[in-house]
C-alpha cells in the first residue's frame, strides 16, 4: 500500500505541476481522492452524490494530511533544490526549471 500511496501522490503532484505555480493541499487531496472515484460506475451514471469527492476530502482532511504530509516533506528534502516546496500558507509551491 505504501508504494501505491507514493505513486498516487507523485501523479497528483505531476498533474498540478504544469498547471499552476502553487496548489493548495485541499486541491491536491481532491485530485488524490478523485483517482479512486474514476473507476466507480455509480459516478459515471450519476447514481452517486456528485459532491462525494469534496465531501470525502472535507471529512477526511486531517487523515489525508497525516498520510500525505510526511511524503510531501520527504519529496521536499530529497534534493538541494526541490521541485516541490511546502509554504507556510499550506500550499505546495511548484518550482519549474530547477536545474539550468
Coordinates of C-alpha atoms in Angstrom, one line a residue:
X1 CA 0.0 0.0 0.0
X2 CA 2.8 2.4 0.8
X3 CA 4.1 2.2 -2.8
X4 CA 0.5 3.0 -4.1
X5 CA 0.2 6.0 -1.8
X6 CA 3.6 7.4 -3.0
X7 CA 2.8 6.7 -6.6
X8 CA -0.6 8.4 -6.3
X9 CA 1.0 11.4 -4.7
X10 CA 3.6 11.7 -7.4
X11 CA 0.9 11.5 -10.1
X12 CA -1.2 14.2 -8.4
X13 CA 1.8 16.5 -8.0
X14 CA 2.8 15.9 -11.6
X15 CA -0.8 16.6 -12.8
X16 CA -0.7 20.0 -11.0
X17 CA 2.9 20.8 -11.8
X18 CA 2.4 22.2 -15.2
X19 CA -0.9 23.8 -14.5
X20 CA -0.1 26.1 -11.5
X21 CA 2.7 27.8 -9.8
X22 CA 1.3 26.5 -6.5
X23 CA -1.5 24.3 -5.3
X24 CA -3.4 24.1 -2.1
X25 CA -3.3 20.9 -0.1
X26 CA -7.1 20.7 -0.4
X27 CA -6.8 20.7 -4.2
X28 CA -4.1 18.1 -4.2
X29 CA -6.2 15.9 -1.9
X30 CA -9.2 16.4 -4.2
X31 CA -7.1 15.1 -7.1
X32 CA -5.9 12.1 -5.0
X33 CA -9.4 11.2 -3.8
X34 CA -10.8 11.5 -7.3
X35 CA -8.4 8.8 -8.5
X36 CA -10.4 6.1 -6.7
X37 CA -13.7 7.5 -7.8
X38 CA -12.8 7.4 -11.5
X39 CA -13.5 3.7 -11.6
X40 CA -16.8 3.9 -9.7
X41 CA -19.5 3.2 -12.3
X42 CA -22.0 4.9 -10.0
X43 CA -20.2 8.2 -10.6
X44 CA -20.3 7.7 -14.3
X45 CA -24.0 7.1 -14.4
X46 CA -24.8 9.9 -11.8
X47 CA -26.0 7.3 -9.3
X48 CA -23.8 8.8 -6.6
X49 CA -23.6 12.1 -4.9
X50 CA -21.8 14.4 -7.3
X51 CA -20.1 16.1 -4.3
X52 CA -18.8 12.8 -3.0
X53 CA -15.1 13.6 -3.6
X54 CA -15.4 17.1 -2.0
X55 CA -17.3 15.5 0.9
X56 CA -14.6 12.9 1.4
X57 CA -11.8 15.4 1.3
X58 CA -13.6 17.7 3.8
X59 CA -14.4 14.8 6.2
X60 CA -11.0 13.2 5.9
X61 CA -8.8 16.2 5.7
X62 CA -6.9 15.5 8.9
X63 CA -6.3 11.9 7.9
X64 CA -5.2 12.8 4.4
X65 CA -2.8 15.4 5.9
X66 CA -1.4 12.7 8.3
X67 CA -0.9 10.3 5.4
X68 CA 0.4 12.6 2.7
X69 CA 2.2 15.5 4.5
X70 CA 5.2 13.3 5.6
X71 CA 5.6 12.2 2.0
X72 CA 5.5 15.8 0.7
X73 CA 8.1 16.7 3.3
X74 CA 10.2 13.8 2.1
X75 CA 9.9 15.0 -1.5
X76 CA 10.9 18.4 -0.4
X77 CA 14.0 17.0 1.4
X78 CA 15.1 14.8 -1.5
X79 CA 17.3 17.3 -3.3
X80 CA 19.1 20.5 -2.6
X81 CA 16.8 22.5 -4.9
X82 CA 13.4 20.6 -4.7
X83 CA 10.8 20.9 -7.4
X84 CA 8.1 20.8 -4.6
X85 CA 8.2 23.0 -1.5
X86 CA 5.6 23.4 1.2
X87 CA 4.8 27.0 2.1
X88 CA 3.6 28.4 5.4
X89 CA 0.2 29.1 3.8
X90 CA -0.5 25.4 3.4
X91 CA 0.3 25.4 -0.3
X92 CA 2.7 23.4 -2.4
X93 CA 5.0 25.6 -4.4
X94 CA 6.0 24.2 -7.7
X95 CA 9.5 25.1 -8.8
X96 CA 9.9 24.9 -12.5
X97 CA 13.3 24.7 -14.2
X98 CA 15.0 23.5 -11.0
X99 CA 18.2 22.7 -13.0
X100 CA 19.7 25.0 -15.6

